[in-house]
Short mmCIF file of C-alpha atoms and ligand atoms in Angstrom, two decimals:
data_model
loop_
_atom_site.label_atom_id
_atom_site.label_comp_id
_atom_site.label_asym_id
_atom_site.label_seq_id
_atom_site.Cartn_x
_atom_site.Cartn_y
_atom_site.Cartn_z
CA MET A 524 -13.44 4.19 27.68
CA THR A 525 -11.11 3.62 24.75
CA GLU A 526 -12.90 1.73 22.02
CA THR A 527 -11.50 -1.48 20.54
CA LEU A 528 -12.15 -0.95 16.82
CA ILE A 529 -10.80 -4.29 15.62
CA LYS A 530 -11.16 -7.51 17.60
CA VAL A 531 -9.61 -10.87 16.85
CA ASP A 532 -10.76 -14.32 17.95
CA LEU A 533 -7.63 -16.45 18.23
CA SER A 534 -9.73 -19.63 18.11
CA LYS A 535 -10.78 -18.73 14.56
CA SER A 536 -8.85 -18.35 11.30
CA PRO A 537 -7.96 -14.76 10.35
CA LEU A 538 -9.49 -15.58 6.95
CA GLU A 539 -12.90 -15.42 8.66
CA ASN A 540 -12.24 -11.87 9.88
CA ASP A 541 -12.94 -9.16 7.27
CA MET A 542 -11.06 -6.52 9.30
CA ILE A 543 -7.82 -8.40 8.54
CA HIS A 544 -5.83 -8.41 5.28
CA ASN A 545 -2.48 -9.86 4.16
CA ARG A 546 -1.64 -7.86 1.04
CA TRP A 547 -1.06 -4.17 0.29
CA HIS A 548 -3.45 -2.70 -2.25
CA SER A 549 -4.90 0.79 -2.76
CA ASP A 550 -8.48 -0.49 -2.96
CA ILE A 551 -8.69 -2.53 0.25
CA PRO A 552 -11.79 -1.07 1.94
CA MET A 553 -11.42 0.86 5.19
CA VAL A 554 -12.88 -1.07 8.16
CA ALA A 555 -13.07 1.72 10.75
CA LYS A 556 -13.01 5.51 10.79
CA VAL A 557 -11.27 7.83 13.26
CA LYS A 558 -10.32 11.49 13.35
CA PRO A 559 -7.34 13.48 14.62
CA GLY A 560 -7.44 13.54 18.42
CA ASP A 561 -8.97 10.06 18.69
CA ASP A 562 -7.34 7.14 20.45
CA PHE A 563 -8.40 3.54 19.93
CA ILE A 564 -7.29 -0.08 20.27
CA LEU A 565 -6.66 -2.57 17.48
CA GLN A 566 -6.20 -6.25 18.25
CA CYS A 567 -3.83 -8.23 16.04
CA TYR A 568 -3.13 -11.84 15.16
CA ASP A 569 0.47 -12.94 15.29
CA TRP A 570 2.04 -12.59 11.85
CA THR A 571 1.27 -16.21 10.86
CA GLY A 572 -2.37 -15.99 11.94
CA GLY A 573 -1.96 -18.50 14.76
CA PHE A 574 -0.15 -21.23 12.81
CA ILE A 575 2.74 -21.55 15.26
CA LYS A 576 1.83 -23.40 18.47
CA ASN A 577 3.13 -23.39 22.04
CA ASN A 578 4.71 -26.86 21.96
CA ASP A 579 8.11 -28.54 21.72
CA SER A 580 8.21 -29.29 18.00
CA ALA A 581 9.50 -27.12 15.16
CA ASP A 582 7.32 -28.91 12.57
CA ASP A 583 5.04 -25.86 12.33
CA ILE A 584 8.01 -23.57 11.59
CA ARG A 585 9.14 -26.02 8.90
CA ASP A 586 5.68 -26.36 7.37
CA VAL A 587 4.31 -22.80 7.53
CA ASP A 588 3.02 -21.43 4.22
CA LEU A 589 4.85 -18.12 3.91
CA THR A 590 2.54 -16.89 1.15
CA THR A 591 -0.12 -16.40 3.86
CA VAL A 592 1.74 -13.74 5.89
CA HIS A 593 1.49 -11.11 7.36
CA TYR A 594 -2.02 -10.84 8.79
CA LEU A 595 -2.67 -7.13 9.40
CA SER A 596 -5.44 -5.31 11.24
CA GLY A 597 -7.01 -2.48 9.24
CA PRO A 598 -7.02 -0.40 7.21
CA VAL A 599 -8.24 2.41 9.44
CA GLU A 600 -9.50 5.57 7.76
CA VAL A 601 -8.41 8.91 9.22
CA GLU A 602 -10.85 11.72 8.55
CA GLY A 603 -9.25 14.55 6.61
CA ALA A 604 -6.09 12.66 5.59
CA GLU A 605 -5.06 13.30 1.99
CA PRO A 606 -2.14 12.23 -0.20
CA GLY A 607 0.98 14.20 0.69
CA ASP A 608 0.05 14.64 4.35
CA LEU A 609 2.00 13.28 7.27
CA LEU A 610 -0.11 11.27 9.69
CA VAL A 611 1.18 11.71 13.25
CA VAL A 612 0.49 8.58 15.31
CA ASP A 613 1.32 7.93 18.96
CA PHE A 614 1.92 4.35 20.12
CA LEU A 615 0.18 4.69 23.49
CA ASP A 616 0.47 1.06 24.57
CA ILE A 617 1.08 -2.45 23.25
CA GLY A 618 0.50 -5.73 25.07
CA VAL A 619 -0.54 -9.36 25.07
CA LEU A 620 -4.10 -10.64 24.91
CA PRO A 621 -5.39 -12.29 28.11
CA GLY A 622 -4.73 -16.03 28.08
CA HIS A 623 -2.02 -15.73 25.46
CA GLU A 624 1.04 -14.78 27.51
CA TRP A 625 3.65 -16.34 25.24
CA GLY A 626 5.45 -15.78 21.96
CA PHE A 627 7.64 -17.69 19.55
CA ASN A 628 10.97 -17.30 17.83
CA GLY A 629 12.47 -19.55 15.20
CA PHE A 630 14.45 -19.89 12.05
CA PHE A 631 13.02 -21.23 8.83
CA SER A 632 14.35 -24.08 6.80
CA LYS A 633 16.67 -22.86 4.05
CA THR A 634 14.16 -24.24 1.53
CA ASN A 635 11.22 -22.35 3.07
CA GLY A 636 12.19 -18.78 3.82
CA GLY A 637 15.71 -19.18 5.14
CA GLY A 638 17.16 -16.32 7.15
CA PHE A 639 20.22 -14.23 7.86
CA LEU A 640 22.42 -17.21 8.85
CA THR A 641 20.55 -19.91 6.92
CA ASP A 642 23.79 -21.42 5.57
CA TYR A 643 24.82 -22.11 9.18
CA PHE A 644 21.33 -23.07 10.47
CA PRO A 645 19.57 -24.70 7.48
CA SER A 646 16.84 -26.55 9.40
CA ALA A 647 13.69 -25.22 11.06
CA GLN A 648 14.06 -24.61 14.81
CA LYS A 649 11.85 -22.98 17.41
CA SER A 650 11.92 -21.48 20.89
CA ILE A 651 8.87 -20.56 22.97
CA TRP A 652 9.05 -17.53 25.26
CA ASP A 653 6.81 -17.08 28.29
CA ILE A 654 5.78 -13.49 28.89
CA LYS A 655 5.35 -12.36 32.50
CA GLY A 656 4.41 -8.69 32.50
CA MET A 657 7.38 -6.88 31.02
CA PHE A 658 9.80 -9.85 31.28
CA THR A 659 10.33 -12.99 29.23
CA SER A 660 12.26 -16.25 29.37
CA SER A 661 12.27 -19.51 27.39
CA ARG A 662 12.09 -23.13 28.52
CA HIS A 663 14.23 -23.91 25.46
CA ILE A 664 17.06 -21.50 26.34
CA PRO A 665 18.22 -21.60 29.99
CA GLY A 666 20.09 -18.84 31.80
CA VAL A 667 18.64 -15.78 30.11
CA ASN A 668 15.72 -13.46 30.80
CA PHE A 669 15.07 -9.86 29.89
CA ALA A 670 12.62 -6.99 29.67
CA GLY A 671 10.97 -6.62 26.26
CA LEU A 672 11.03 -3.52 24.08
CA ILE A 673 7.56 -4.20 22.71
CA HIS A 674 6.73 -2.93 19.20
CA PRO A 675 4.82 -3.64 16.00
CA GLY A 676 7.07 -5.19 13.34
CA LEU A 677 4.79 -3.91 10.63
CA ILE A 678 2.76 -0.70 10.30
CA GLY A 679 2.04 1.73 7.49
CA CYS A 680 -0.53 3.37 5.24
CA LEU A 681 -2.01 2.00 2.01
CA PRO A 682 -0.02 2.69 -1.18
CA ASP A 683 -1.56 4.59 -4.10
CA PRO A 684 -1.95 2.72 -7.42
CA LYS A 685 1.23 4.15 -8.96
CA MET A 686 3.34 3.30 -5.92
CA LEU A 687 1.94 -0.24 -5.87
CA ALA A 688 2.76 -0.66 -9.58
CA ASP A 689 6.30 0.63 -8.97
CA TRP A 690 6.82 -1.89 -6.16
CA ASN A 691 5.67 -4.79 -8.31
CA THR A 692 7.75 -3.67 -11.32
CA ARG A 693 11.02 -3.20 -9.47
CA GLU A 694 10.69 -6.39 -7.41
CA ALA A 695 9.81 -8.46 -10.52
CA ALA A 696 12.94 -7.09 -12.23
CA LEU A 697 15.06 -8.22 -9.27
CA ILE A 698 13.49 -11.71 -9.25
CA ALA A 699 14.18 -11.98 -13.00
CA THR A 700 17.93 -11.70 -12.37
CA ASN A 701 17.88 -15.13 -10.69
CA PRO A 702 14.40 -16.66 -10.72
CA ALA A 703 15.56 -20.07 -9.44
CA ARG A 704 17.30 -18.77 -6.33
CA VAL A 705 16.43 -20.45 -3.01
CA PRO A 706 15.29 -18.55 -0.99
CA GLY A 707 13.85 -16.20 -3.61
CA LEU A 708 15.22 -12.70 -4.15
CA ALA A 709 11.76 -11.22 -3.51
CA ASN A 710 8.15 -12.39 -3.24
CA PRO A 711 5.86 -11.61 -6.18
CA PRO A 712 2.09 -11.15 -5.77
CA PHE A 713 0.29 -14.44 -5.15
CA ALA A 714 -3.48 -14.53 -5.41
CA GLY A 715 -3.90 -18.06 -4.03
CA THR A 716 -3.61 -17.12 -0.37
CA ALA A 717 -4.48 -13.41 -0.56
CA HIS A 718 -6.86 -12.09 2.11
CA MET A 719 -8.23 -8.80 0.80
CA GLY A 720 -10.34 -7.81 3.79
CA ARG A 721 -13.81 -6.70 2.71
CA MET A 722 -13.20 -6.79 -1.04
CA LYS A 723 -15.59 -9.01 -2.96
CA GLY A 724 -16.14 -10.40 -6.44
CA GLU A 725 -14.13 -9.55 -9.54
CA ALA A 726 -12.61 -6.44 -8.00
CA ARG A 727 -11.32 -8.60 -5.17
CA ASP A 728 -9.82 -11.17 -7.52
CA ALA A 729 -8.10 -8.49 -9.63
CA ALA A 730 -6.64 -6.83 -6.53
CA ALA A 731 -5.51 -10.18 -5.12
CA ALA A 732 -3.53 -10.82 -8.31
CA THR A 733 -1.56 -7.56 -7.95
CA GLY A 734 -1.59 -6.90 -4.21
CA ALA A 735 1.94 -6.47 -2.90
CA ARG A 736 3.26 -9.00 -0.43
CA THR A 737 3.87 -7.66 3.04
CA VAL A 738 7.38 -9.05 3.51
CA PRO A 739 9.71 -6.11 2.76
CA PRO A 740 9.79 -2.66 4.25
CA ARG A 741 8.95 -0.07 1.62
CA GLU A 742 8.51 3.71 1.34
CA HIS A 743 5.32 3.64 3.44
CA GLY A 744 7.05 1.82 6.29
CA GLY A 745 5.51 -1.64 6.30
CA ASN A 746 7.57 -4.51 7.64
CA CYS A 747 10.47 -2.43 8.99
CA ASP A 748 11.03 -4.58 12.11
CA ILE A 749 12.55 -1.67 14.03
CA LYS A 750 12.78 -2.58 17.72
CA ASP A 751 12.88 1.09 18.76
CA LEU A 752 9.54 1.81 17.06
CA SER A 753 8.20 0.82 20.44
CA ARG A 754 5.45 1.58 22.92
CA GLY A 755 5.75 5.32 23.55
CA ALA A 756 7.03 6.25 20.08
CA ARG A 757 5.51 8.95 17.88
CA VAL A 758 5.58 8.16 14.15
CA TYR A 759 5.08 10.43 11.12
CA PHE A 760 3.61 8.31 8.33
CA PRO A 761 3.46 9.47 4.69
CA VAL A 762 -0.14 9.40 3.36
CA TYR A 763 -0.80 8.24 -0.22
CA VAL A 764 -4.57 7.68 -0.43
CA LYS A 765 -7.56 9.65 0.82
CA GLY A 766 -8.19 8.56 4.42
CA ALA A 767 -4.63 7.21 4.82
CA GLY A 768 -5.61 3.57 5.51
CA LEU A 769 -3.40 2.68 8.46
CA SER A 770 -2.79 -1.04 9.02
CA VAL A 771 -0.70 -2.80 11.65
CA GLY A 772 0.38 -6.27 12.71
CA ASP A 773 3.36 -8.53 13.41
CA LEU A 774 3.60 -7.51 17.07
CA HIS A 775 6.91 -8.31 18.76
CA PHE A 776 7.40 -8.63 22.51
CA SER A 777 11.12 -8.10 21.94
CA GLN A 778 13.65 -8.24 19.10
CA GLY A 779 17.36 -7.75 18.50
CA ASP A 780 18.40 -5.27 15.81
CA GLY A 781 18.12 -6.86 12.38
CA GLU A 782 15.51 -9.50 13.39
CA ILE A 783 18.21 -11.87 12.20
CA THR A 784 16.31 -15.07 13.01
CA PHE A 785 13.53 -13.95 10.56
CA CYS A 786 10.86 -16.14 12.24
CA GLY A 787 11.18 -13.72 13.72
CA ALA A 788 11.47 -11.71 16.93
CA ILE A 789 9.38 -12.88 19.90
CA GLU A 790 6.20 -13.07 17.81
CA MET A 791 2.82 -12.68 19.45
CA PRO A 792 -0.79 -11.71 18.96
CA GLY A 793 -1.84 -8.74 21.05
CA PHE A 794 -3.30 -5.27 21.14
CA ILE A 795 -1.98 -1.87 20.14
CA HIS A 796 -3.45 1.33 21.57
CA LEU A 797 -2.96 4.12 19.04
CA GLY A 798 -3.60 7.84 19.22
CA ILE A 799 -4.00 9.99 16.11
CA HIS A 800 -2.10 13.06 17.28
CA SER A 801 -2.65 15.18 14.17
CA LEU A 802 -2.23 15.58 10.44
CA ILE A 803 0.53 17.75 8.99
CA LYS A 804 -1.11 18.96 5.79
CA GLY A 805 1.31 18.69 2.86
CA GLY A 806 3.92 17.47 5.34
CA MET A 807 5.71 15.14 2.92
CA ALA A 808 6.77 18.07 0.71
CA LYS A 809 7.20 20.52 3.58
CA TYR A 810 9.73 18.27 5.31
CA GLY A 811 11.10 16.34 2.31
CA VAL A 812 9.84 13.08 3.79
CA LYS A 813 9.87 9.94 1.63
CA ASN A 814 9.87 7.22 4.31
CA PRO A 815 8.34 7.44 7.81
CA ILE A 816 10.24 9.23 10.55
CA PHE A 817 9.73 8.71 14.25
CA LYS A 818 10.63 9.81 17.75
CA PRO A 819 11.55 7.12 20.28
CA SER A 820 9.77 6.05 23.43
CA PRO A 821 10.65 7.76 26.74
CA ILE A 822 11.16 4.27 28.21
CA LYS A 823 13.31 1.33 27.22
CA PRO A 824 15.02 -1.59 28.98
CA ASN A 825 17.74 -0.05 31.11
CA TYR A 826 20.65 -2.33 30.15
CA GLN A 827 23.87 -0.32 30.35
CA ASP A 828 26.61 -2.92 30.08
CA PHE A 829 27.42 -4.67 26.82
CA LEU A 830 29.93 -7.03 25.33
CA ILE A 831 30.44 -5.68 21.81
CA PHE A 832 31.40 -7.95 18.94
CA GLU A 833 33.04 -6.62 15.78
CA GLY A 834 32.62 -8.05 12.30
CA ILE A 835 34.23 -7.12 8.98
CA SER A 836 33.29 -7.80 5.37
CA VAL A 837 35.44 -10.91 4.97
CA ASP A 838 33.36 -14.09 4.98
CA ASP A 839 34.18 -17.44 6.57
CA SER A 840 35.78 -18.75 3.37
CA GLY A 841 38.24 -15.86 3.53
CA LYS A 842 36.66 -14.06 0.58
CA GLN A 843 37.06 -10.28 0.57
CA HIS A 844 33.81 -8.32 0.04
CA TYR A 845 33.76 -4.59 -0.75
CA LEU A 846 32.25 -2.52 2.10
CA ASP A 847 29.49 -5.14 2.44
CA MET A 848 27.52 -4.46 5.62
CA PHE A 849 25.48 -7.68 5.24
CA THR A 850 28.65 -9.77 5.45
CA ALA A 851 30.12 -7.61 8.21
CA TYR A 852 27.00 -7.95 10.40
CA GLN A 853 26.88 -11.70 9.71
CA GLN A 854 30.45 -11.93 10.96
CA ALA A 855 29.68 -9.88 14.09
CA CYS A 856 26.72 -12.19 14.82
CA LEU A 857 28.73 -15.36 14.18
CA ASN A 858 31.47 -14.06 16.47
CA ALA A 859 28.89 -13.57 19.23
CA ILE A 860 27.39 -17.03 18.62
CA ASN A 861 30.78 -18.73 18.74
CA TYR A 862 31.54 -16.89 21.98
CA LEU A 863 28.25 -17.89 23.65
CA LYS A 864 28.81 -21.53 22.66
CA LYS A 865 31.79 -21.51 25.04
CA PHE A 866 29.30 -21.03 27.90
CA GLY A 867 27.27 -24.14 27.06
CA TYR A 868 24.72 -22.82 24.56
CA SER A 869 24.11 -24.59 21.26
CA GLY A 870 24.63 -22.41 18.20
CA ALA A 871 20.87 -22.36 17.72
CA GLN A 872 20.24 -21.10 21.24
CA ALA A 873 22.83 -18.36 20.85
CA TYR A 874 21.32 -17.36 17.48
CA SER A 875 17.88 -17.21 19.08
CA ILE A 876 19.17 -14.95 21.87
CA LEU A 877 20.56 -12.53 19.27
CA GLY A 878 17.21 -12.51 17.47
CA THR A 879 15.09 -11.90 20.56
CA ALA A 880 16.97 -9.94 23.24
CA PRO A 881 17.40 -6.15 23.11
CA VAL A 882 20.65 -6.55 21.17
CA GLN A 883 21.90 -3.51 19.26
CA GLY A 884 23.43 -3.60 15.78
CA HIS A 885 25.51 -0.66 14.62
CA ILE A 886 27.03 0.44 11.33
CA SER A 887 30.38 1.37 12.78
CA GLY A 888 32.56 1.95 9.70
CA ILE A 889 31.51 2.02 6.07
CA VAL A 890 34.29 4.04 4.38
CA ASP A 891 37.53 2.19 5.13
CA VAL A 892 38.01 0.22 1.92
CA PRO A 893 37.67 -2.65 1.47
CA ASN A 894 36.14 -3.57 4.83
CA ALA A 895 32.87 -2.46 6.33
CA CYS A 896 32.79 -2.82 10.13
CA ALA A 897 29.59 -3.83 11.94
CA THR A 898 29.22 -4.12 15.69
CA LEU A 899 26.79 -6.17 17.74
CA TYR A 900 26.06 -4.99 21.29
CA LEU A 901 25.12 -7.92 23.53
CA PRO A 902 23.69 -6.81 26.91
CA THR A 903 25.52 -8.72 29.64
CA GLU A 904 22.86 -8.17 32.32
CA ILE A 905 20.30 -10.43 30.62
CA PHE A 906 22.27 -13.55 31.58
CA ASP A 907 22.03 -15.44 34.89
CA PHE A 908 25.83 -15.89 34.82
CA ASP A 909 28.95 -13.88 34.03
CA ILE A 910 29.72 -13.82 30.30
CA ASN A 911 32.73 -11.49 30.54
CA PRO A 912 36.13 -12.75 29.41
CA GLY A 913 38.67 -13.40 32.16
CA ALA A 914 41.97 -15.13 32.91
CA ASP A 915 40.24 -18.32 34.11
CA GLY A 916 38.38 -18.88 30.85
CA PRO A 917 34.64 -19.36 30.35
CA LYS A 918 32.71 -21.20 33.07
CA PRO A 919 29.97 -23.14 31.25
CA PHE A 920 26.45 -22.72 32.66
CA ASN A 921 24.52 -25.91 33.40
CA MET A 922 22.02 -26.14 30.53
CA ASN A 923 20.67 -29.52 31.80
CA GLY A 924 20.86 -30.91 28.28
CA ILE A 925 18.15 -28.52 27.09
CA ASP A 926 18.16 -27.41 23.44
CA MET A 927 15.72 -25.98 20.90
CA PRO A 928 13.44 -28.33 18.94
CA ILE A 929 14.65 -28.95 15.39
CA SER A 930 12.66 -30.27 12.40
CA PRO A 931 14.80 -31.16 9.37
CA ASP A 932 13.14 -31.10 5.95
CA LEU A 933 11.09 -34.19 5.13
ZN1 ZN B 305 7.64 -10.34 13.21
#
C-alpha cells in the first residue's frame, strides 16, 4: 500500500504541523526520506491554510493575511540527490480529501494583493465550486460546468544559500524602484508569519528573517501555476541541495492559463501521489537546464471547440504599449468578459470563469511592432447554452439574479 508520508488535519492550523512550511530556505529540515523508485502520497492544505470558507461572503478574501501563504508540504529528501542533478518526478494522481469536495476562486481587493484586472475589479469577490468526481460547478455562477485539469500550483526543490541570496537581492532592488506601490512590486521576506517547519531556536529565527516568500515562480519552479503540469505529468526538477528537498502545495482543481484571478484557480486542499522515477546525475549541465522542464499528462479535458478572443497591446485609454504581452492578454481577457456579459453574466462572473475553466492563453504574435497579440481560447462546450455569435444576437441565459459575493474594503 502506498504510504502517506505527510498528513494534514484540516480542523487544525497548519502552524501546528511541523511537516508544513511557508517560506523557501536552504536549511528547512527534511521531514521524510524516499529513494528513486519509491511512490508516496503527500496531503496538502489549500494555499491559505484553510482561511477561506465555504460560505456566501467574500469577507475572508478581503481579510486574508497574504504574508501567511503558501502552506507547503515537505521538504521531502530524496536519497542520492545532489546539486546539479535532475530529479525526475511523476505526478501519479491528485485529488480531494474526503469530506472536502469543494474549492474556491476569488479576486483580492486592490489594496490587499490585487490581481491581473484589479483596476476593473477592485473589491474582494468569491465563488465556491462544488467538486463531483472530475467535474465542477458553482452556485455563484450559473450555466457553466466543466472537467478539471487538476494540478499543483506550486512545487519545487529547496534553493541553495547563494540562490536564495540572489532571489532576495534582485527582488529587493525591484521593490526599491517604487516602494510605495500598491500592490507591491514584489514581496520581501517577512519573519512575522514565517512557518519554518521543524526549525527551532535562533537558527529558525535567522532563517525566518531571510526565507524567500513563496509567491513568484523562480528558477526551481515554485509557484508556476501551470495548468498543464497536471495529474499524469513527468517533471524534471533542478536539484540545488543534498537530498533535493521537494515541497508541494497550492493544489488546483482547475485553472485557466495565467491564473488571472490570482485568488486563484479553484483552490483546494487535497492529496498528491508522487513517484520518484529517477535521478539524472549532473543532468542540469548535461541538458543545459536552468528551470524545470516537463512532459504533459496523457489525459486532459477533451474540449475541442473554442471561441478565441484577440487582444493587442493598446490599453483601454488608447495608450500604445510596445510589444507588451501583459497589456495584450489583459485586452484579450477583457474582450472575453465583455462578450460574456451579453449573455447575462456579471463582469465578475465572467472573470471568474476565465480564471477557473480550462481556458488557454497563447502568445500569438510578439514581433509585429508596436503591437503584441495575445489570444484567449474559451471552450464553448463548458456552457449550458450557445455562446456562438449569430445573426439573431445573444440570447441571455436566465441567471435568476445570482451573482458572486462582494466585500468592499472597510
Ligand atoms: Zn493557487
